[in-house]
Structures are given as C-alpha cells and as structure tokens.
Tab-separated table of C-alpha atoms and ligand atoms in Angstrom:
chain	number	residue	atom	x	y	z
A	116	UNK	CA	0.000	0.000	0.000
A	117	UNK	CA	0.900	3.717	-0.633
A	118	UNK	CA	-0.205	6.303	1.202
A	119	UNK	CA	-1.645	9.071	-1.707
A	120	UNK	CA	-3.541	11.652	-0.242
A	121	UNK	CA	-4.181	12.656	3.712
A	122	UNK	CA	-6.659	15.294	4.813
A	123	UNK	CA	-6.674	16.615	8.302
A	124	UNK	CA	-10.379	18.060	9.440
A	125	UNK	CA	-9.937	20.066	12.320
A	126	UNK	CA	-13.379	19.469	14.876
A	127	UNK	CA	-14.183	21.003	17.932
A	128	UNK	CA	-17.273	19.181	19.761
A	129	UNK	CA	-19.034	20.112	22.731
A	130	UNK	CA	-18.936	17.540	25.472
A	131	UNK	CA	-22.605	17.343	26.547
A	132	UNK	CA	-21.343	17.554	30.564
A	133	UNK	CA	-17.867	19.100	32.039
A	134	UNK	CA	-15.424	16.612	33.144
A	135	UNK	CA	-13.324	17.436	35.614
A	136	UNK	CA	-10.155	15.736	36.978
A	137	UNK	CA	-7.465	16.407	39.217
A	138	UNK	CA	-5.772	19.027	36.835
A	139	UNK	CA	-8.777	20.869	35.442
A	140	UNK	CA	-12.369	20.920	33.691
A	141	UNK	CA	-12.924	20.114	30.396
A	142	UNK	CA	-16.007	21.269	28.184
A	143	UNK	CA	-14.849	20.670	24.606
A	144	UNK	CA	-13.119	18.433	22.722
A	145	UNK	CA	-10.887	19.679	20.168
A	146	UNK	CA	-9.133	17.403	17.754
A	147	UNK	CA	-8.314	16.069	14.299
A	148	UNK	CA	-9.722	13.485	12.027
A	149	UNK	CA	-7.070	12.351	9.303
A	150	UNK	CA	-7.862	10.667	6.423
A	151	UNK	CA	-5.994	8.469	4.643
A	152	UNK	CA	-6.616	7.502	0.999
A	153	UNK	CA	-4.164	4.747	-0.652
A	154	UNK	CA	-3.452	4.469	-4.343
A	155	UNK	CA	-6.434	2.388	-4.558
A	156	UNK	CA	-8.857	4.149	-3.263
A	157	UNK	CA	-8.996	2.577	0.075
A	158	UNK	CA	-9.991	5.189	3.044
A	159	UNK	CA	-8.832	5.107	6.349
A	160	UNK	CA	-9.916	7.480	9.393
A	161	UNK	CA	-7.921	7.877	12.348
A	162	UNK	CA	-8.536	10.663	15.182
A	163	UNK	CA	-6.076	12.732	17.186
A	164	UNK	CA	-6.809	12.413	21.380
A	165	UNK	CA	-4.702	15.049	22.556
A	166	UNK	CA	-6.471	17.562	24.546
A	167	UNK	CA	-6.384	21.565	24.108
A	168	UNK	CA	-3.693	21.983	27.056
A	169	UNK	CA	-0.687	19.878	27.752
A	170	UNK	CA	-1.900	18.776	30.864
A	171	UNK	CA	-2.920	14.949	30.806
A	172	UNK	CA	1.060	14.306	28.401
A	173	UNK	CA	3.255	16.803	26.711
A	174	UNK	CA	1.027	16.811	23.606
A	175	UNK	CA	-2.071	19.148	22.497
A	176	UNK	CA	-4.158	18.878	19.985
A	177	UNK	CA	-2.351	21.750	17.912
A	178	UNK	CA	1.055	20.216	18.262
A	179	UNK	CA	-0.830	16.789	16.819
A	180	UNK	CA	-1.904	19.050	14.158
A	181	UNK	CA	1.760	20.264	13.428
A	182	UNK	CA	3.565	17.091	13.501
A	183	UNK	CA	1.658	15.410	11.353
A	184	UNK	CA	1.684	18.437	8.800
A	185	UNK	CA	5.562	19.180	9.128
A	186	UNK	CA	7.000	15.885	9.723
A	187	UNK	CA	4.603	12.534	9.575
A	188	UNK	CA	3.050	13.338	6.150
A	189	UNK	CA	6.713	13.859	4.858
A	190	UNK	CA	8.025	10.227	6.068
A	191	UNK	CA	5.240	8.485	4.543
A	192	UNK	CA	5.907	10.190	0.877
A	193	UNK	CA	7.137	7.162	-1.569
A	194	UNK	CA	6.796	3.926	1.070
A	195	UNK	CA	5.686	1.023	0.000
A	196	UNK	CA	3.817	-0.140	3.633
A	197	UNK	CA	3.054	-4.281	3.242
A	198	UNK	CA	1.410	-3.970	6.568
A	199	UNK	CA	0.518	-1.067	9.321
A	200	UNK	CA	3.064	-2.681	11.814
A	201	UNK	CA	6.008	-1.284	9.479
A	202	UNK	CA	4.766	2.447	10.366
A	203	UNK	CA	6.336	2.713	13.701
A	204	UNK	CA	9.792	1.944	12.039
A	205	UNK	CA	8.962	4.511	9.445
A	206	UNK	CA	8.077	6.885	11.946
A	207	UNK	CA	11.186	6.441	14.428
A	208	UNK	CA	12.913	9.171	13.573
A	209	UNK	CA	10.785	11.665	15.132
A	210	UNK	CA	11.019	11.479	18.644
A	211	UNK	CA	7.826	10.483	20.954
A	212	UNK	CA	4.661	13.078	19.958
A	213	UNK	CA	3.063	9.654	20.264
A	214	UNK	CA	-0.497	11.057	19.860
A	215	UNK	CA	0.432	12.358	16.514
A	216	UNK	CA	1.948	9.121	15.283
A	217	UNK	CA	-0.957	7.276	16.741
A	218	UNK	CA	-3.598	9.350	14.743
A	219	UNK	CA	-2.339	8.769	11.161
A	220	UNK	CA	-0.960	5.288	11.994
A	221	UNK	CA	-4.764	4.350	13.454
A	222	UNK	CA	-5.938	5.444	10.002
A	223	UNK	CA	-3.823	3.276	7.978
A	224	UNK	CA	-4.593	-0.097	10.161
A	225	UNK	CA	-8.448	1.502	9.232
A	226	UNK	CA	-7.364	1.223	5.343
A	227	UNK	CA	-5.444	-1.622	5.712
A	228	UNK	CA	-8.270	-3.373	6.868
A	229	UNK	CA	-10.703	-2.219	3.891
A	230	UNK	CA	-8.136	-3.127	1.529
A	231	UNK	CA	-7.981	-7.139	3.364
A	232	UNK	CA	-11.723	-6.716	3.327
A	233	UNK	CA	-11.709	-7.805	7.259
A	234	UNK	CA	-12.372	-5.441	10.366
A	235	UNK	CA	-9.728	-3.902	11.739
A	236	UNK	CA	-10.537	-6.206	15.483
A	237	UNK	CA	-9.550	-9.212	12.830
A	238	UNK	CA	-6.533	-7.196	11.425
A	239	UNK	CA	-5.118	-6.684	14.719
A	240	UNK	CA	-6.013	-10.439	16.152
A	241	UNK	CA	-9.005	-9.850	18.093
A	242	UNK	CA	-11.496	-12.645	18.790
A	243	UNK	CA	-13.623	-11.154	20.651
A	244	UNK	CA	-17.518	-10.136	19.104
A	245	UNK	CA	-18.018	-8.120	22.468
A	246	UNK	CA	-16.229	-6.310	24.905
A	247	UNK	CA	-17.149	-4.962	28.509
A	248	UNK	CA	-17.327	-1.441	29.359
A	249	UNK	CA	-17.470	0.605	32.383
A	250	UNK	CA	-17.416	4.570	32.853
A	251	UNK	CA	-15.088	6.851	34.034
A	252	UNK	CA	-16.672	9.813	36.393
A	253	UNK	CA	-15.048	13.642	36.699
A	254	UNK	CA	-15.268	15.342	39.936
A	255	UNK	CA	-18.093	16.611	41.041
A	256	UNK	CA	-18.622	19.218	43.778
A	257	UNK	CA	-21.823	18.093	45.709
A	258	UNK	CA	-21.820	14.209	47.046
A	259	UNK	CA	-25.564	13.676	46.108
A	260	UNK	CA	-24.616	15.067	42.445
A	261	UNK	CA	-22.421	12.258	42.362
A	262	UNK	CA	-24.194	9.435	43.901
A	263	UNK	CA	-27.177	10.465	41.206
A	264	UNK	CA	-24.272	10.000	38.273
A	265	UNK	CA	-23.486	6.599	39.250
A	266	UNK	CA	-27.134	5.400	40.047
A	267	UNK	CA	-27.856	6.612	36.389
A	268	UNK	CA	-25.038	4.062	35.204
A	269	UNK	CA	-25.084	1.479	37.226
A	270	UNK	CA	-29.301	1.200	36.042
A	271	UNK	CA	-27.255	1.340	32.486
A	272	UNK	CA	-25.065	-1.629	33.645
A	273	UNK	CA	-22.012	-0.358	33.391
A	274	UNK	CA	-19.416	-3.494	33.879
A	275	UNK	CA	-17.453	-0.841	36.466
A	276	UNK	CA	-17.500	2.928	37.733
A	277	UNK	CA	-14.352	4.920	37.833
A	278	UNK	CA	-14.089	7.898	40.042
A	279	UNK	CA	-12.022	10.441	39.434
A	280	UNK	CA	-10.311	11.390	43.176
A	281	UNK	CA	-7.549	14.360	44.156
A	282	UNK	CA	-6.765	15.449	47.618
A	283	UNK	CA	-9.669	16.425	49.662
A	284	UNK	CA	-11.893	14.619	47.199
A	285	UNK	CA	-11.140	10.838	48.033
A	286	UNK	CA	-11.622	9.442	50.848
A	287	UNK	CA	-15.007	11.153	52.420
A	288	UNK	CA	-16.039	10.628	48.617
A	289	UNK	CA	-15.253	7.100	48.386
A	290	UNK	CA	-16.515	5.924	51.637
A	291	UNK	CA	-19.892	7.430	50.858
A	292	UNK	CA	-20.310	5.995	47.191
A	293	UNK	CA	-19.194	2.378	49.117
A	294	UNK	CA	-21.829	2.853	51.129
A	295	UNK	CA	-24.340	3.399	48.590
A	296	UNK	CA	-23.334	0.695	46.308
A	297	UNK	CA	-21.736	-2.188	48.354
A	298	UNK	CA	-21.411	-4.512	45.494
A	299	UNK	CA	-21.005	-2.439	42.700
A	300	UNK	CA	-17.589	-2.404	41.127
A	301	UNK	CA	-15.344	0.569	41.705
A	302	UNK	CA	-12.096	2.204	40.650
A	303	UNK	CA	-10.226	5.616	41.465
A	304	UNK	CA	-8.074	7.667	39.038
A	305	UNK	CA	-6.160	9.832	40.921
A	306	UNK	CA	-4.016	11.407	37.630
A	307	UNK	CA	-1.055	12.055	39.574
A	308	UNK	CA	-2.067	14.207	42.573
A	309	UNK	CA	-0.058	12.586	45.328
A	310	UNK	CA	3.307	11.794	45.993
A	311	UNK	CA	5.169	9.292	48.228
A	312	UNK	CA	4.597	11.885	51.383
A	313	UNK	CA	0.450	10.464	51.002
A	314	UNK	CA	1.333	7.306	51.665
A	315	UNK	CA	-0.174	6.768	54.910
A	316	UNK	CA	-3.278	8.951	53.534
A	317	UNK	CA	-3.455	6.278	50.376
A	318	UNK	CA	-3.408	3.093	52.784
A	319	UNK	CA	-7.155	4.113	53.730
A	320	UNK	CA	-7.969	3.881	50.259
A	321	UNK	CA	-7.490	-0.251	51.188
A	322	UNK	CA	-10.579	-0.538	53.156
A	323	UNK	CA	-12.625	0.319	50.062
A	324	UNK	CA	-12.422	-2.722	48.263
A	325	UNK	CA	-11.728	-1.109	45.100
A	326	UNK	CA	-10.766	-2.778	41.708
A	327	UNK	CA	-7.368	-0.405	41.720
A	328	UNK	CA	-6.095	2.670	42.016
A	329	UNK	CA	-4.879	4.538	38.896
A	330	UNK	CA	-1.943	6.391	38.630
A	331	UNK	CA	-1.502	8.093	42.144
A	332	UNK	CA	2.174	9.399	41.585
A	333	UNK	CA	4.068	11.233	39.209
A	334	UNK	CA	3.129	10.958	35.647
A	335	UNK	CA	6.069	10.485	34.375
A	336	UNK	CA	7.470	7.901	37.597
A	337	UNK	CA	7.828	4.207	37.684
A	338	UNK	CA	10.293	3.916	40.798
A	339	UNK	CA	7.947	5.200	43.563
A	340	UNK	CA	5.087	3.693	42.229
A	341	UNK	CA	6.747	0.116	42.907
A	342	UNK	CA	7.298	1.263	46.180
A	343	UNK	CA	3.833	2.670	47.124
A	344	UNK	CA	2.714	-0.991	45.551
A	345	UNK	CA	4.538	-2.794	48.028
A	346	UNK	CA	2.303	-1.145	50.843
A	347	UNK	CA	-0.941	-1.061	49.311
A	348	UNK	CA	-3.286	-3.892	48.911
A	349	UNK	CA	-5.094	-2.332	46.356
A	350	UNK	CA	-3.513	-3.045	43.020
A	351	UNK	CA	-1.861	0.092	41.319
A	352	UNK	CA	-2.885	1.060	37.679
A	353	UNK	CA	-0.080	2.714	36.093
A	354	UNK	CA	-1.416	5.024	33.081
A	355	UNK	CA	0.251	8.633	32.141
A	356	UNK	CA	3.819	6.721	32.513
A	357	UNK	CA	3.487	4.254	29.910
A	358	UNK	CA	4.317	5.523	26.463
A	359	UNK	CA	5.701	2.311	25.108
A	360	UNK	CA	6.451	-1.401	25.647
A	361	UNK	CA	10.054	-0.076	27.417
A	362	UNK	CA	8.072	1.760	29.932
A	363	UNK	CA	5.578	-1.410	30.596
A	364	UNK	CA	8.293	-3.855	30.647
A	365	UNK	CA	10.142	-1.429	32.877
A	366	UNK	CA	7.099	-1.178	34.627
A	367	UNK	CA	6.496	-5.105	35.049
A	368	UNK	CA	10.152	-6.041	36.036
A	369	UNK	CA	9.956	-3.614	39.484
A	370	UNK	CA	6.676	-4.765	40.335
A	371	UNK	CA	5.119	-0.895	40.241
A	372	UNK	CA	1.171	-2.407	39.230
A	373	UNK	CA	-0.293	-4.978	39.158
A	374	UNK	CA	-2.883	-3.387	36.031
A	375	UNK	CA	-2.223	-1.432	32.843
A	376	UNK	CA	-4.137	1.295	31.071
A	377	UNK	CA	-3.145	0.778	27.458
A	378	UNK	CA	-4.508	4.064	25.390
A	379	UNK	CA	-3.527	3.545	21.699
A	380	UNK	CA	-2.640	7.398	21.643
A	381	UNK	CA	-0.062	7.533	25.064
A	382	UNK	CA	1.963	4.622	23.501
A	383	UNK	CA	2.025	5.620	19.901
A	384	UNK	CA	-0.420	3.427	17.627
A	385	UNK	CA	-1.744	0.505	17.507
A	386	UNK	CA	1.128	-1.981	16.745
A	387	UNK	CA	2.871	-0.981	19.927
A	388	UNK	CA	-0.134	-1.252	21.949
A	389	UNK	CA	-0.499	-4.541	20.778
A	390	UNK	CA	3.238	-5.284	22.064
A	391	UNK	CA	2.301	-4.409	24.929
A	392	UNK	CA	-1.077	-6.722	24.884
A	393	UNK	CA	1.494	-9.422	24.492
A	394	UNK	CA	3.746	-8.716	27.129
A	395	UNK	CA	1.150	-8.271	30.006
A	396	UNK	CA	-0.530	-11.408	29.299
A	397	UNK	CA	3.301	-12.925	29.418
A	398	UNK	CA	3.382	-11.788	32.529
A	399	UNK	CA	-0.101	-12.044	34.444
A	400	UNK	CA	-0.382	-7.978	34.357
A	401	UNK	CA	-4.135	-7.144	33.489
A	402	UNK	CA	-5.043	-4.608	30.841
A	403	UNK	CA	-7.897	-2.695	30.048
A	404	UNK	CA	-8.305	-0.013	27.394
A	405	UNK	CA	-8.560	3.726	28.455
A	406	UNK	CA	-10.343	6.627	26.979
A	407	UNK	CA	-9.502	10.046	25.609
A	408	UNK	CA	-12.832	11.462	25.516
A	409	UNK	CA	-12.930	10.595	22.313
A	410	UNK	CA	-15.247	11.126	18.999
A	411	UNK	CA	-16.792	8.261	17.580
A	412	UNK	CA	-13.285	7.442	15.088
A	413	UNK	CA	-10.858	6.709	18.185
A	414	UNK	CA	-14.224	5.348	20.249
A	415	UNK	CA	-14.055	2.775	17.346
A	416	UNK	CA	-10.412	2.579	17.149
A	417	UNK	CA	-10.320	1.324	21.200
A	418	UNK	CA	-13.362	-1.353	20.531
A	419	UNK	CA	-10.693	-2.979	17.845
A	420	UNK	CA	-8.050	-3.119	20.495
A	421	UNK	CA	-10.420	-4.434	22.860
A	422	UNK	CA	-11.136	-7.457	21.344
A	423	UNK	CA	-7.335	-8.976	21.610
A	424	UNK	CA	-8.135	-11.607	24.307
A	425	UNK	CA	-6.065	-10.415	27.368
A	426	UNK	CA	-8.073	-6.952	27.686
A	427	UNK	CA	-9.648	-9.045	30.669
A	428	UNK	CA	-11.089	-5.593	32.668
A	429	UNK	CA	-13.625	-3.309	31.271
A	430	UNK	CA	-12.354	-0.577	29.664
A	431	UNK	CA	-13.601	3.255	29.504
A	432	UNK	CA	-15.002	3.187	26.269
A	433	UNK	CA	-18.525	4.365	27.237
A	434	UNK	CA	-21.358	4.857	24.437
A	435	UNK	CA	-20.996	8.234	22.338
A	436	UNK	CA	-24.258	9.205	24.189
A	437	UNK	CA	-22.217	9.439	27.362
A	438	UNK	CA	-19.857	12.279	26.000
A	439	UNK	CA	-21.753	13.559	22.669
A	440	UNK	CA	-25.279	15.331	21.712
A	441	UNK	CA	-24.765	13.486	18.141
A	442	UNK	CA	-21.426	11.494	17.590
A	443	UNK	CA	-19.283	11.475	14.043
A	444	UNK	CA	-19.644	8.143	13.330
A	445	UNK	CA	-23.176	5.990	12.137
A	446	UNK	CA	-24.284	3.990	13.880
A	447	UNK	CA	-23.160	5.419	17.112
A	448	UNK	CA	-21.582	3.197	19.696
A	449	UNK	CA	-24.162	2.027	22.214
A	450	UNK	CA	-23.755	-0.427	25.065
A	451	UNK	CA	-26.318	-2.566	26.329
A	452	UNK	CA	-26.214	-3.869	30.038
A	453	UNK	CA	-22.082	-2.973	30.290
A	454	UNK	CA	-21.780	-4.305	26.552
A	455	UNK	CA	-21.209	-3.198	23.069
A	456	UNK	CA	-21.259	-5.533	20.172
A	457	UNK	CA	-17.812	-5.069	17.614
A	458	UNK	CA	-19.128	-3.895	14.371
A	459	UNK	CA	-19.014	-6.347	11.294
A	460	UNK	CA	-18.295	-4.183	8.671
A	461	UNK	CA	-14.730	-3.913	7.331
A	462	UNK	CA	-11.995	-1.630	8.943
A	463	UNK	CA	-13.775	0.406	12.017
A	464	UNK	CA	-16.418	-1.156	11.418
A	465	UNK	CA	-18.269	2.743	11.185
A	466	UNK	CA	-19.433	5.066	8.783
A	467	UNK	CA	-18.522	8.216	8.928
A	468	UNK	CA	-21.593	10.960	9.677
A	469	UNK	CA	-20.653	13.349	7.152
A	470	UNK	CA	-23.000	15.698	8.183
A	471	UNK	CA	-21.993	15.726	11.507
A	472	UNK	CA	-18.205	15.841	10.131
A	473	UNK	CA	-19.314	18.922	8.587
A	474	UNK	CA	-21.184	20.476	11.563
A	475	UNK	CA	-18.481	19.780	13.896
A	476	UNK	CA	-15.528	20.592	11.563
A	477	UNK	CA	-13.538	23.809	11.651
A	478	UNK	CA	-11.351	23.542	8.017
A	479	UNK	CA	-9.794	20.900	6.423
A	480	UNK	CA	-6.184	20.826	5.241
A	481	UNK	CA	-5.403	18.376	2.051
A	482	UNK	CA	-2.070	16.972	1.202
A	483	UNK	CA	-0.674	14.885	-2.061
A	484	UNK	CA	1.822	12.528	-1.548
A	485	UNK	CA	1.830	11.893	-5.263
B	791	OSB	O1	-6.836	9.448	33.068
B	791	OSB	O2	-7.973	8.044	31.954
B	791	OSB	C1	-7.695	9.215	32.249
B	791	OSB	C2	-10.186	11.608	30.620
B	791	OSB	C3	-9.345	12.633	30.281
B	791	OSB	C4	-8.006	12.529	30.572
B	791	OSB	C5	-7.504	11.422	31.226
B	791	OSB	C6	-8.346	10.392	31.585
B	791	OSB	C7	-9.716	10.506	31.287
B	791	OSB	C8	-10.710	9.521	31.675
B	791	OSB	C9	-11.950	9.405	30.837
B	791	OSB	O3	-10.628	8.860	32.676
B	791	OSB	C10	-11.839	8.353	29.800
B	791	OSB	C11	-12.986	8.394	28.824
B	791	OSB	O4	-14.140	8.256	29.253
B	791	OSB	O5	-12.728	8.548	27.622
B	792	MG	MG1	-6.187	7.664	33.930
C-alpha cells in the first residue's frame, strides 16, 4: 500500500457535561480526524486524542496538528507499507509526539483493513464479538450530584464505575459511594495528585475494596510507584507513565502495578499497543483499554483493540451518548447492560456521519503525496 492523499479536518465538539479531573475541567473536545486515501482508493480514518492543554502528556491537539503536517506526512511520501506494523519503524525518527503518530498510523490499520476486506478487530487479532465497558466519572462538587451519576449508570449496567479522586476529594467521597453501592464495582483515578509523602493517607484507600487505584504518583514515575505498591493492597494502575512497551516492561520487572491502562494514543499506535497486549498477558499484568474522551473514530479505534483476548477488565469506552449530543460516526456506539457488540463491517467497522463531520468541523487541510 501507498499512502496518496491525507486530509486533516480540524473538529471542535461540545462535550454534553464538564469533566473534571485532578488538573482541570474540560467542556470541549478539540481534535483532528485524518484521512488516509491509498493508491487504490482505500480510506482510512484515524482521530487525534490530545487535549487543548498539555496537561494529561506533553502533547495538544495543535502540536498533533503540526507534527503530522511538518513531519509525519513527509516520512510516509514514496513507502511502500506491506502492513501497518512497518509504520512505527517509518516513523522512528521523530522522537515520541506519540499522539500524533498514533492518529495517522490508526488510520492506515483503518485502510489496511478495507483493503484485506476484514475489520480492523480481525486485522489486529481480536477474537472477541463483544467487549465490557465501564465509565469513568469527573469530579463533582456536591456528594448527592455524584451518587445520582453513578445510580444513572449502574441502572445502564455499566461493567465498572471509575471515580475520578484528588486530595480532599477521596476518601469522604469514596466511603460514601461504598456505602451506597456495596457490590457495585469501583475504581479511582487519581491522575497524579499525590506523591510518596500520602502514603499513609493512600493506605485508607485499602478498606474500600476497590478494583485499583490509577496512577496516584508522578506521571512520568515508575520507581515510587513500585514502592507505594509494596504497601498497598489495592492493586496500582499505572497510566500517564506508559508511552511504550520499554516503559511497561520497565514497569512489570519492578513490580510498580499490578494493572495497565493501554490508550492507543499515550503509547504511539496501535502496533505498539499490541506489544504491549502481548507482554502483560506474558506476565499475568491485566489490561484494560482507556479513553480520551474521544469522537466516535478513536471510540471505534479502542473497541478494535479491545477485542485482543487479554483486555480481561472493562475498559472506559462508554457509548458516544455518554460524552456527545450526536457522535461522528453511524451507527453510534451504544452499550447494552455494560456491553457493546464489535461492528461487522470492514476496517472500524463505522461510517462516517458526514453531516456531523461537517457540523463539527472547523477547516480541512489536504495533502498529495503523489
Ligand atoms: O486518566 O484516563 C484518564 C479523561 C481525560 C483525561 C484522562 C483520563 C480521562 C478519563 C476518561 O478517565 C476516559 C474516557 O471516558 O474517555
Ligand atoms: Mg487515567
């Protein structure tokens, strides 16, 4: 396959409720869909995850934008790519900006796929037709807000609720969603807002009985995490510090979680977050595919993933109703009692709402590769 024309549509979408974490609120999503057409016609969409603000990794949604204009378009002019797993090599020389790489290389597995005539969950070696979901929660202000929020999903049948925690917002709030739902699966995501000095505050977090606790110390640390694991019951989910199969197997070998959060975008496409798939099931580490907020392409893009057989937690891929008024994609993703059925069609398995692509879409920048 060659690569022959990619167009990047700029979109900026309205989430349909703020989401707030330990860093900030968000209330819009603004992105990039690229499109990917190969010299036989073959389409491909991928979508960009960064946010607006560098707060969540290094990247943003405009330095996405840039990379792939000034750099990632460039390396792809005159390769011949046999399959999607040769664009990380082809890639390599631009260093990290994995949420860049990610978004073009997500829409060549997506025209690989067509091309094979399979989905792209076949392409990558799923085998799963469905996948568990559960829902990941922002901060909210009032308790009984809250406690509303989750009664609303767990009547959905969410697999699992997430709850976003920071300092002064964990353990009051935790103990009084226990209480409330005693048997209902539960997970924090603390997005780096302690450090090692919490750690006697973070052994409360024990008598919760939660699923794990993601990502309590520094995004970018492995070392203290391992530590903190070795006095906490509750399993540690590392997320914001894995950008590649290095990191996890870094991770693995000093014992700092006993879960992963693979997000295609953190670790730089698809073929490496298939590596590191592999690796965790070599070693007994659990995975479960995160969320960007995403649009309906990248929504569709972590359902693929999904279906390789050691995702063996529900991931946050809610339905597009969760995040989005009207999603990108037809049909939208729904989930039925914690569930959502892989599509059959080839490559995302998605069309794309080009209506909606043009409601949501700010410009659209075309390139030639020959
Ligand atoms: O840490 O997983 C995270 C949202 C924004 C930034 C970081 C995270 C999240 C989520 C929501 O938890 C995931 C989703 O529903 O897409
Ligand atoms: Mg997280």
């Amino acid at each position: 396959m060659y690569i022959k024309h990619v167009h990047l549509h700029e979109m900026k979408m309205k989430l349909k409720h703020p989401f707030a974490t330990s860093f900030g609120t968000m209330q819009e999503k603004h992105f990039y869909i690229i499109e990917v057409v190969d010299e036989l016609g073959n389409t491909g969409y991928g979508e960009s995850v960064a946010f607006t603000e560098p707060w969540y990794t290094e990247e943003t949604a405009k330095t996405n934008e840039y990379i792939i204009r000034e750099f990632l378009i460039d390396l792809l002019r005159g390769k011949k790519i046999s399959h999607p797993d040769e664009v990380t090599d082809i890639f390599s020389p631009i260093r990290r900006n994995n949420m860049a790489k990610a978004a073009i290389e997500g829409a060549i597995w997506d025209a690989h796929a067509k091309r094979n005539h399979q989905t792209l969950a076949e392409a990558l070696g799923g085998t799963k037709t469905e996948i568990d979901v559960g829902v990941s929660i922002g901060i909210e202000e009032n308790i009984d807000d809250l406690l509303h929020i989750i009664e609303g999903y767990v009547q959905e049948g969410y697999k699992r609720i997430k709850l976003k925690i920071k300092p002064g917002k964990d353990i009051d709030v935790l103990r009084a969603v226990r209480e409330h739902f005693p048997n209902t699966p539960i997970m924090a995501d603390a997005n780096s807002a302690y450090t090692l000095e919490d750690i006697e505050h973070l052994k409360q977090l024990d008598q919760f009985d939660l699923m794990m606790i993601e990502q309590p110390l520094g995004h970018d640390d492995i070392i203290d995490h391992a530590q903190l694991q070795k006095e906490l019951n509750t399993p540690i989910c590392l997320d914001e510090s894995i950008h590649s199969l290095v990191d996890a197997q870094t991770a693995i070998q000093l014992n700092s979680c006993k879960v992963m959060n693979i997000k295609i975008g953190r670790v730089g496409g698809l073929t490496e977050a298939k590596k590191i798939h592999d690796l965790c099931a070599q070693h007994g580490i659990d995975v479960w595919c995160g969320g960007m907020l995403e649009a309906g392409v990248g929504r569709a893009h972590n359902i693929a993933l999904t279906t390789l057989p050691f995702f063996t937690m529900p991931g946050d891929t809610s339905g597009s109703s969760r995040y989005w008024e009207k999603d990108i994609i037809q049909p939208e993703v729904t989930v039925d009692q914690g569930v959502i059925h892989v599509p059959t069609k080839y490559g995302i398995g998605y069309e794309i709402d080009q209506q909606a692509l043009q409601e949501f879409k700010i410009s659209t920048k075309s390139f030639n590769l020959f």
